[in-house]
Every structure is written in C-alpha cells, then in structure tokens.
Amino acid sequence: MGRRPGARRPVPVAQLPAVHLASDVPRAVVAARLRAGTWTKVGHGTYLPVECDAPWRSTPAAPARTLAADQGTAPVRPRSQQDGPRFSRHQVQADAGGAALDRRTVALAQIAGTARRLRAPVVFSHVSAALLWGLPLWRTPRQVHVLQQSTASARSDAAVVRHTTLVDDEDVRLVAGLRVTSLERTLVDCAALLEPIAGLVVADAALAAGADPGDVDRRVHAARGARHAVRMRAVVAHADAGAESPYESASRFVVLRDGLPRPQTQVRVETRLGAVWSDWGWEEFSLLAEYDGRTKYAGIEQSAFMAEKRRHDALLEAGQRVVRVVADDLRGSELTARLLPLLPRSVQRARRPRPDLH
C-alpha cells in the first residue's frame, strides 16, 4: 500500500440537504411545486428542492464524536437487505433546464427525511453510514439502512431497511447531527452486506478515511461463523487504503478475484520528470495499470493533456509497461485477459481464482 503525496481522503458529510415533509406542508402546495418542477419526491412523504445547495460536497466536516460522550443509546439488533423500490414519476426528475439531481444528493436527502420521520431511536448503518462518512459507493442505494431495537410494523416504509443487531454506545458516532455506526463498524457491515466488488470499494475508502485496521481485524475475527463471514473476511483481507477512486478499487478487484498476485497501490516510479505515481501495479514485474474514465480528459486544456502524455511517455522510458484500463475492462475477465500475457509464465501457471471473492 502506498499513498500519493497530496491524495485526498474522504471526509464526513458536514450538512444534510434541507428537505420538506408532506406532514409539514399543505397538500396543495406540494402538488403545485411538483408540477412546477421546483421540488422532487425523494422518499415517503419527503421532498427536495431541485435547485438545492450542496455544502456536503466540499465543506470539510468536524471530526465525528463518540456518541457515548454525548448521549446514551439503547442496544439495537440487523436484518438483511436488498435495494428497494423504484422511484415514482415525481422522483429524481430533471428541472426545467434539464439538470437532474445526482443520486448521491438524493440518497442523502432520503437519509435526512428518514431521520425526521422516524420516531424510534435509530443508528444509521451500512451503506447509509458509508454515505454519511463521505465514502464512495459502487452503487448508490435506493434504501436507507438503520439499526433499530424493535422490528418493523406492517405499515413500515419499504424504503427503510431495519436491522436488529446489537451495537454498543462506543460503536456509534455523531455525523451531521445523526447517530451513525463508527467507520470501522461501517466497513465490516458493508463488507458483509454488499457484493464483494462493492464491499471492496467501501473498505478501501474507509481505510483511506482513517479506519483503524487493527480494530477492523478484531471485528472480522469476532464475526467467525456469522452470516457472510467468509465474504467479509475476503474483502477486508484485500482492502487497501491506497486506492483513490471506486474504479481503482474495482479494477484491482477484478484481478484479485481472477487469481492474479495482489498488486501494490500508488506505485512510485522514478522518471526523467521526477517521481511519478501510478494507480496500481506490480513493481517487481514493471507492470502498471491506470484507470481512464470517460471524464478524465473531458474539458481539460491542451496543456494538461500534453502533460499527461509526457507523464505516460516518461513511465515507458523508465522501463515500465502501462495498461490503460477503461470501464469495459471491468466486465467479466477482460482486464485479466489483457494483463495475464504480460506476467511471467510462472505467475500465469500459478493463477487460481479466489472463490471467496465471487
């Protein structure tokens, strides 16, 4: 694991979107604002102004505090989960100018609405906690996840997943004024809940955000025999704080799942331009991988594009082989098929897919 100088770390959400509840606004007003396109429905009885400010995108948050220092919580106990209901025609619509609210904003607004609507004490958990901690997600959730002592009633909101598992006061933090599972608890919960590729995205980011690896390992050990313990253990074992984007994590996941040696993240290479850092690769094989997203070069000036080209050429001149990874490479085993011929024959022969990551 390496860390590129100046790499940005995830920071917790400082402020949630301001939402309006149907219970607080006359029905005619809600209907008029939906028709005008100034509000959009983001959840049960919850509405978000389409042109809303988004301070959570850029404002660093104050450090999260342990809940025990502020107030007590009753022990609560998780049920399982899948992505929830589709949105209605008034949900996540574009405004008159055609600009749609992004899914992360909508998901945070759903959390804000849920926090205001629920009467029983809850702790936001799993992917909802990950959102509040500012962690990237492979897929933005359509449901809000909470830990709650009591089970749901027959009239409960289907967009809220209630888990009934025990959580200690010391395992709860305050983020944006809400009770949230700790970074370490969030990491292991997501590693158990999500498909492995999505779990690794969260685990990488949580470690980069400062999750204590020793604490995480203790939790994994304590969860032996629990549901999805094998998946959790595999995801945590391959998590790496050096990943700087979900696609770096996802591309690394593909080669790990397919049985290639574990790559190093943020590989430093000395070149004629000085130290150059690559997303991940195998230093011992002089083989590097760099993810190229659709927006990497969109809108950048020619000088910036040329600087990137000079950087690429400098890596090649330093004896490195560079594989450019795109989204299509993450389907199936296409990326592995590209990399395998570039690895030593001994590595090719020793390759064994990892079943715990499937």
Short mmCIF file of C-alpha atoms in Angstrom, two decimals:
data_model
loop_
_atom_site.label_atom_id
_atom_site.label_comp_id
_atom_site.label_asym_id
_atom_site.label_seq_id
_atom_site.Cartn_x
_atom_site.Cartn_y
_atom_site.Cartn_z
CA MET A 1 0.00 0.00 0.00
CA GLY A 2 1.27 3.44 -0.93
CA ARG A 3 -0.14 6.95 -0.56
CA ARG A 4 0.49 9.52 -3.25
CA PRO A 5 1.51 12.89 -1.78
CA GLY A 6 -1.47 15.20 -1.72
CA ALA A 7 -4.03 12.39 -2.14
CA ARG A 8 -7.47 13.43 -0.95
CA ARG A 9 -9.15 11.49 1.82
CA PRO A 10 -12.90 11.05 2.27
CA VAL A 11 -14.40 13.40 4.84
CA PRO A 12 -17.73 13.02 6.66
CA VAL A 13 -20.78 14.91 5.49
CA ALA A 14 -20.97 18.27 7.25
CA GLN A 15 -24.58 19.14 6.48
CA LEU A 16 -27.51 17.21 5.02
CA PRO A 17 -29.78 18.55 2.27
CA ALA A 18 -32.75 20.52 3.56
CA VAL A 19 -35.88 18.51 2.83
CA HIS A 20 -39.61 19.18 3.24
CA LEU A 21 -42.00 16.66 4.75
CA ALA A 22 -45.54 16.25 3.46
CA SER A 23 -46.77 16.39 7.05
CA ASP A 24 -45.46 19.96 7.36
CA VAL A 25 -46.78 21.42 4.09
CA PRO A 26 -50.35 21.71 2.74
CA ARG A 27 -51.10 19.06 0.11
CA ALA A 28 -51.97 21.68 -2.50
CA VAL A 29 -48.56 23.35 -2.06
CA VAL A 30 -46.76 20.02 -2.51
CA ALA A 31 -48.73 19.27 -5.67
CA ALA A 32 -48.09 22.74 -7.11
CA ARG A 33 -44.32 22.54 -6.53
CA LEU A 34 -44.12 19.08 -8.03
CA ARG A 35 -45.98 20.31 -11.13
CA ALA A 36 -43.71 23.34 -11.38
CA GLY A 37 -40.66 21.12 -11.13
CA THR A 38 -39.20 23.05 -8.18
CA TRP A 39 -39.50 20.06 -5.83
CA THR A 40 -38.84 16.38 -6.42
CA LYS A 41 -40.00 13.47 -4.32
CA VAL A 42 -37.08 11.53 -2.88
CA GLY A 43 -38.86 9.24 -0.43
CA HIS A 44 -42.02 8.54 1.50
CA GLY A 45 -43.51 11.96 2.18
CA THR A 46 -40.12 13.62 1.59
CA TYR A 47 -39.41 16.35 -0.98
CA LEU A 48 -36.19 18.03 -2.04
CA PRO A 49 -35.85 21.40 -3.82
CA VAL A 50 -34.39 20.70 -7.26
CA GLU A 51 -32.07 23.70 -7.08
CA CYS A 52 -30.64 22.92 -3.67
CA ASP A 53 -27.27 23.89 -2.28
CA ALA A 54 -24.84 21.04 -1.70
CA PRO A 55 -22.45 22.05 1.09
CA TRP A 56 -21.80 18.38 1.84
CA ARG A 57 -19.82 18.10 -1.40
CA SER A 58 -16.98 20.40 -0.42
CA THR A 59 -17.16 21.50 3.20
CA PRO A 60 -14.82 19.51 5.47
CA ALA A 61 -16.69 18.17 8.45
CA ALA A 62 -15.71 18.44 12.07
CA PRO A 63 -14.34 15.19 13.50
CA ALA A 64 -17.09 12.76 14.44
CA ARG A 65 -17.52 12.24 18.18
CA THR A 66 -18.31 9.08 20.05
CA LEU A 67 -21.97 9.03 20.94
CA ALA A 68 -21.24 7.86 24.46
CA ALA A 69 -19.69 11.25 25.14
CA ASP A 70 -22.97 12.97 24.20
CA GLN A 71 -25.86 10.68 24.99
CA GLY A 72 -26.78 7.06 25.63
CA THR A 73 -28.30 4.68 23.13
CA ALA A 74 -30.30 1.54 23.71
CA PRO A 75 -28.73 -1.63 22.33
CA VAL A 76 -30.24 -2.44 19.00
CA ARG A 77 -30.19 -5.58 16.78
CA PRO A 78 -29.67 -6.06 11.60
CA ARG A 79 -31.88 -7.89 9.27
CA SER A 80 -30.89 -8.27 5.68
CA GLN A 81 -31.44 -6.05 2.74
CA GLN A 82 -31.73 -5.54 -0.94
CA ASP A 83 -32.09 -2.40 -2.97
CA GLY A 84 -35.61 -1.13 -2.57
CA PRO A 85 -38.49 0.18 -4.58
CA ARG A 86 -38.20 2.10 -7.83
CA PHE A 87 -38.84 5.82 -7.80
CA SER A 88 -42.19 7.28 -8.87
CA ARG A 89 -42.60 9.67 -11.77
CA HIS A 90 -42.01 12.64 -9.45
CA GLN A 91 -38.80 11.21 -8.01
CA VAL A 92 -35.34 12.28 -9.15
CA GLN A 93 -36.70 14.29 -12.05
CA ALA A 94 -34.80 16.93 -14.00
CA ASP A 95 -35.63 20.59 -13.62
CA ALA A 96 -36.80 22.79 -16.50
CA GLY A 97 -33.22 23.33 -17.61
CA GLY A 98 -32.61 19.59 -17.87
CA ALA A 99 -30.21 19.24 -14.91
CA ALA A 100 -31.03 16.17 -12.82
CA LEU A 101 -30.24 15.81 -9.15
CA ASP A 102 -27.37 13.40 -8.70
CA ARG A 103 -28.06 10.11 -6.99
CA ARG A 104 -25.79 10.84 -4.03
CA THR A 105 -27.67 14.04 -3.24
CA VAL A 106 -30.96 12.16 -3.45
CA ALA A 107 -29.66 9.39 -1.16
CA LEU A 108 -28.54 11.93 1.44
CA ALA A 109 -31.92 13.65 1.21
CA GLN A 110 -33.59 10.29 1.83
CA ILE A 111 -31.49 9.90 4.97
CA ALA A 112 -32.43 13.42 6.10
CA GLY A 113 -36.11 12.69 5.56
CA THR A 114 -35.92 9.36 7.36
CA ALA A 115 -34.20 10.97 10.35
CA ARG A 116 -37.04 13.47 10.66
CA ARG A 117 -39.86 10.98 10.14
CA LEU A 118 -38.83 8.09 12.38
CA ARG A 119 -39.95 8.32 15.98
CA ALA A 120 -37.96 5.42 17.44
CA PRO A 121 -34.23 5.94 18.14
CA VAL A 122 -32.09 4.56 15.31
CA VAL A 123 -28.46 4.39 14.24
CA PHE A 124 -27.77 4.87 10.54
CA SER A 125 -25.73 1.94 9.28
CA HIS A 126 -24.30 0.01 6.34
CA VAL A 127 -24.38 1.94 3.03
CA SER A 128 -26.26 4.84 4.64
CA ALA A 129 -23.47 5.21 7.18
CA ALA A 130 -20.93 5.00 4.34
CA LEU A 131 -22.67 7.90 2.59
CA LEU A 132 -22.61 9.97 5.77
CA TRP A 133 -18.92 9.22 6.27
CA GLY A 134 -18.33 10.58 2.75
CA LEU A 135 -17.22 7.23 1.34
CA PRO A 136 -17.70 6.43 -2.35
CA LEU A 137 -20.08 3.62 -3.26
CA TRP A 138 -20.11 1.31 -6.27
CA ARG A 139 -23.90 1.76 -6.48
CA THR A 140 -25.81 4.50 -4.71
CA PRO A 141 -28.51 2.87 -2.54
CA ARG A 142 -32.24 3.35 -3.01
CA GLN A 143 -32.95 2.42 0.60
CA VAL A 144 -31.94 3.85 3.96
CA HIS A 145 -30.35 1.40 6.40
CA VAL A 146 -30.75 1.76 10.15
CA LEU A 147 -30.08 -0.25 13.29
CA GLN A 148 -33.20 -0.29 15.43
CA GLN A 149 -34.14 -2.14 18.59
CA SER A 150 -37.68 -3.03 17.52
CA THR A 151 -38.74 -4.77 14.34
CA ALA A 152 -40.76 -3.02 11.64
CA SER A 153 -44.54 -2.84 11.77
CA ALA A 154 -46.75 -3.96 8.91
CA ARG A 155 -47.11 -0.31 7.79
CA SER A 156 -43.38 0.39 7.77
CA ASP A 157 -41.76 2.29 4.92
CA ALA A 158 -40.33 -0.21 2.39
CA ALA A 159 -37.56 2.28 1.60
CA VAL A 160 -36.12 1.86 5.11
CA VAL A 161 -34.24 -1.35 5.93
CA ARG A 162 -34.25 -2.01 9.66
CA HIS A 163 -31.50 -4.24 11.03
CA THR A 164 -31.95 -5.61 14.53
CA THR A 165 -28.45 -6.34 15.76
CA LEU A 166 -26.69 -5.15 18.90
CA VAL A 167 -24.49 -2.08 18.78
CA ASP A 168 -22.55 -0.62 21.70
CA ASP A 169 -22.59 3.08 22.54
CA GLU A 170 -18.86 3.16 21.82
CA ASP A 171 -19.60 1.98 18.30
CA VAL A 172 -21.77 5.00 17.47
CA ARG A 173 -20.65 8.41 16.26
CA LEU A 174 -22.38 11.70 15.51
CA VAL A 175 -22.07 12.77 11.87
CA ALA A 176 -24.05 15.75 10.56
CA GLY A 177 -26.08 15.56 13.76
CA LEU A 178 -27.15 11.94 13.20
CA ARG A 179 -26.22 8.76 15.06
CA VAL A 180 -24.07 6.68 12.73
CA THR A 181 -22.07 3.48 13.09
CA SER A 182 -18.33 4.02 13.51
CA LEU A 183 -16.08 3.96 10.46
CA GLU A 184 -14.77 0.50 11.42
CA ARG A 185 -18.24 -0.93 12.04
CA THR A 186 -19.46 0.58 8.77
CA LEU A 187 -16.58 -1.05 6.88
CA VAL A 188 -17.28 -4.58 8.15
CA ASP A 189 -21.06 -4.19 7.82
CA CYS A 190 -20.68 -3.21 4.16
CA ALA A 191 -18.12 -5.97 3.54
CA ALA A 192 -20.70 -8.49 4.75
CA LEU A 193 -23.78 -6.92 3.12
CA LEU A 194 -22.59 -5.96 -0.35
CA GLU A 195 -21.34 -7.96 -3.29
CA PRO A 196 -17.52 -8.24 -2.99
CA ILE A 197 -16.65 -5.61 -5.61
CA ALA A 198 -18.90 -3.06 -3.89
CA GLY A 199 -17.63 -4.09 -0.47
CA LEU A 200 -14.03 -3.52 -1.55
CA VAL A 201 -14.85 -0.02 -2.81
CA VAL A 202 -16.18 0.89 0.65
CA ALA A 203 -13.40 -0.92 2.54
CA ASP A 204 -10.63 0.80 0.56
CA ALA A 205 -12.19 4.22 1.12
CA ALA A 206 -12.85 3.60 4.82
CA LEU A 207 -9.20 2.72 5.40
CA ALA A 208 -8.16 5.83 3.46
CA ALA A 209 -10.53 7.86 5.66
CA GLY A 210 -8.77 6.62 8.80
CA ALA A 211 -10.46 3.39 9.88
CA ASP A 212 -8.21 1.51 12.32
CA PRO A 213 -7.01 -1.70 10.57
CA GLY A 214 -6.41 -3.45 13.90
CA ASP A 215 -9.94 -2.67 15.05
CA VAL A 216 -11.33 -3.93 11.73
CA ASP A 217 -9.37 -7.18 12.01
CA ARG A 218 -10.69 -7.77 15.53
CA ARG A 219 -14.25 -7.33 14.31
CA VAL A 220 -13.74 -9.78 11.46
CA HIS A 221 -12.26 -12.34 13.87
CA ALA A 222 -15.19 -11.88 16.27
CA ALA A 223 -17.65 -12.45 13.40
CA ARG A 224 -16.46 -16.01 12.70
CA GLY A 225 -19.44 -18.18 11.89
CA ALA A 226 -21.71 -15.21 11.27
CA ARG A 227 -23.68 -14.85 8.07
CA HIS A 228 -21.47 -13.73 5.15
CA ALA A 229 -18.36 -14.03 7.37
CA VAL A 230 -16.35 -15.62 4.53
CA ARG A 231 -17.16 -12.76 2.17
CA MET A 232 -16.42 -10.19 4.88
CA ARG A 233 -13.06 -11.75 5.67
CA ALA A 234 -12.04 -11.91 1.99
CA VAL A 235 -12.98 -8.28 1.29
CA VAL A 236 -11.19 -6.98 4.40
CA ALA A 237 -8.10 -9.07 3.63
CA HIS A 238 -7.70 -7.35 0.26
CA ALA A 239 -8.70 -3.82 1.27
CA ASP A 240 -6.06 -1.16 0.64
CA ALA A 241 -6.04 2.48 1.72
CA GLY A 242 -4.01 3.41 -1.36
CA ALA A 243 -6.96 3.27 -3.77
CA GLU A 244 -8.07 6.79 -4.69
CA SER A 245 -11.29 6.11 -6.61
CA PRO A 246 -14.03 3.47 -6.86
CA TYR A 247 -12.77 2.44 -10.30
CA GLU A 248 -9.25 1.89 -8.99
CA SER A 249 -10.75 -0.39 -6.36
CA ALA A 250 -12.99 -2.14 -8.88
CA SER A 251 -10.22 -2.75 -11.41
CA ARG A 252 -7.99 -4.14 -8.66
CA PHE A 253 -10.86 -6.35 -7.52
CA VAL A 254 -11.11 -7.99 -10.96
CA VAL A 255 -7.51 -9.18 -10.93
CA LEU A 256 -7.71 -10.29 -7.29
CA ARG A 257 -10.90 -12.27 -7.96
CA ASP A 258 -9.31 -13.90 -11.00
CA GLY A 259 -6.30 -15.09 -9.01
CA LEU A 260 -3.53 -12.72 -10.07
CA PRO A 261 -0.96 -11.68 -7.44
CA ARG A 262 -2.01 -8.86 -5.16
CA PRO A 263 -0.93 -5.59 -6.81
CA GLN A 264 0.55 -2.61 -5.00
CA THR A 265 -1.43 0.64 -4.98
CA GLN A 266 0.07 4.03 -5.87
CA VAL A 267 3.30 2.65 -7.29
CA ARG A 268 6.09 5.23 -7.28
CA VAL A 269 8.37 5.27 -10.31
CA GLU A 270 11.46 7.47 -10.71
CA THR A 271 11.48 9.01 -14.19
CA ARG A 272 13.20 11.83 -16.04
CA LEU A 273 10.32 14.03 -14.83
CA GLY A 274 10.87 13.03 -11.22
CA ALA A 275 8.69 10.72 -9.13
CA VAL A 276 5.55 9.58 -10.96
CA TRP A 277 2.73 7.67 -9.25
CA SER A 278 0.62 5.03 -10.95
CA ASP A 279 -2.78 3.77 -9.75
CA TRP A 280 -1.64 0.22 -9.10
CA GLY A 281 0.59 -2.48 -10.49
CA TRP A 282 3.38 -4.92 -9.82
CA GLU A 283 6.67 -3.16 -9.22
CA GLU A 284 8.60 -6.42 -9.46
CA PHE A 285 7.22 -7.06 -12.95
CA SER A 286 7.47 -3.43 -14.17
CA LEU A 287 3.77 -3.59 -15.00
CA LEU A 288 1.40 -0.74 -14.14
CA ALA A 289 -2.34 -0.17 -14.53
CA GLU A 290 -4.03 3.21 -14.83
CA TYR A 291 -7.77 3.75 -14.94
CA ASP A 292 -9.02 6.07 -17.67
CA GLY A 293 -12.60 7.17 -17.04
CA ARG A 294 -14.76 8.92 -19.61
CA THR A 295 -14.32 12.24 -17.85
CA LYS A 296 -10.58 12.06 -17.24
CA TYR A 297 -9.75 14.24 -20.25
CA ALA A 298 -13.12 15.92 -20.71
CA GLY A 299 -12.81 19.70 -20.67
CA ILE A 300 -9.13 19.84 -19.79
CA GLU A 301 -6.85 22.25 -21.56
CA GLN A 302 -4.44 21.05 -24.22
CA SER A 303 -1.51 21.79 -21.92
CA ALA A 304 -2.92 19.43 -19.26
CA PHE A 305 -3.49 16.73 -21.87
CA MET A 306 0.08 17.08 -23.10
CA ALA A 307 1.38 16.91 -19.52
CA GLU A 308 -0.45 13.60 -19.07
CA LYS A 309 1.07 12.33 -22.32
CA ARG A 310 4.57 13.36 -21.17
CA ARG A 311 3.96 11.54 -17.90
CA HIS A 312 2.91 8.38 -19.77
CA ASP A 313 5.96 8.55 -22.04
CA ALA A 314 8.24 9.04 -19.03
CA LEU A 315 6.89 5.84 -17.46
CA LEU A 316 7.58 3.90 -20.65
CA GLU A 317 11.09 5.34 -20.91
CA ALA A 318 11.70 4.24 -17.32
CA GLY A 319 11.11 0.64 -18.39
CA GLN A 320 7.50 0.34 -17.25
CA ARG A 321 4.69 -1.29 -19.19
CA VAL A 322 1.44 0.63 -18.72
CA VAL A 323 -2.02 -0.83 -19.28
CA ARG A 324 -4.81 1.72 -19.63
CA VAL A 325 -7.99 0.40 -18.02
CA VAL A 326 -11.47 1.50 -19.07
CA ALA A 327 -14.95 0.60 -17.84
CA ASP A 328 -15.42 -2.14 -20.44
CA ASP A 329 -12.41 -3.97 -18.98
CA LEU A 330 -14.31 -4.47 -15.72
CA ARG A 331 -16.91 -6.71 -17.36
CA GLY A 332 -16.15 -10.36 -16.81
CA SER A 333 -12.42 -11.11 -17.01
CA GLU A 334 -11.39 -8.86 -19.89
CA LEU A 335 -8.87 -6.98 -17.75
CA THR A 336 -7.28 -10.22 -16.57
CA ALA A 337 -7.05 -11.43 -20.17
CA ARG A 338 -5.15 -8.24 -21.08
CA LEU A 339 -2.75 -8.45 -18.14
CA LEU A 340 -2.04 -12.17 -17.96
CA PRO A 341 0.22 -12.41 -21.06
CA LEU A 342 2.36 -9.58 -19.61
CA LEU A 343 3.09 -11.50 -16.40
CA PRO A 344 5.82 -14.16 -16.04
CA ARG A 345 4.86 -17.70 -17.09
CA SER A 346 5.35 -18.90 -13.52
CA VAL A 347 2.68 -16.44 -12.38
CA GLN A 348 0.36 -17.50 -15.19
CA ARG A 349 0.68 -21.15 -14.24
CA ALA A 350 0.14 -20.44 -10.53
CA ARG A 351 -3.02 -18.41 -11.06
CA ARG A 352 -6.01 -19.70 -9.11
CA PRO A 353 -9.28 -17.72 -8.98
CA ARG A 354 -10.35 -16.76 -5.46
CA PRO A 355 -13.77 -18.32 -4.82
CA ASP A 356 -14.39 -16.16 -1.73
CA LEU A 357 -14.46 -13.08 -3.97
CA HIS A 358 -17.08 -14.46 -6.36
#
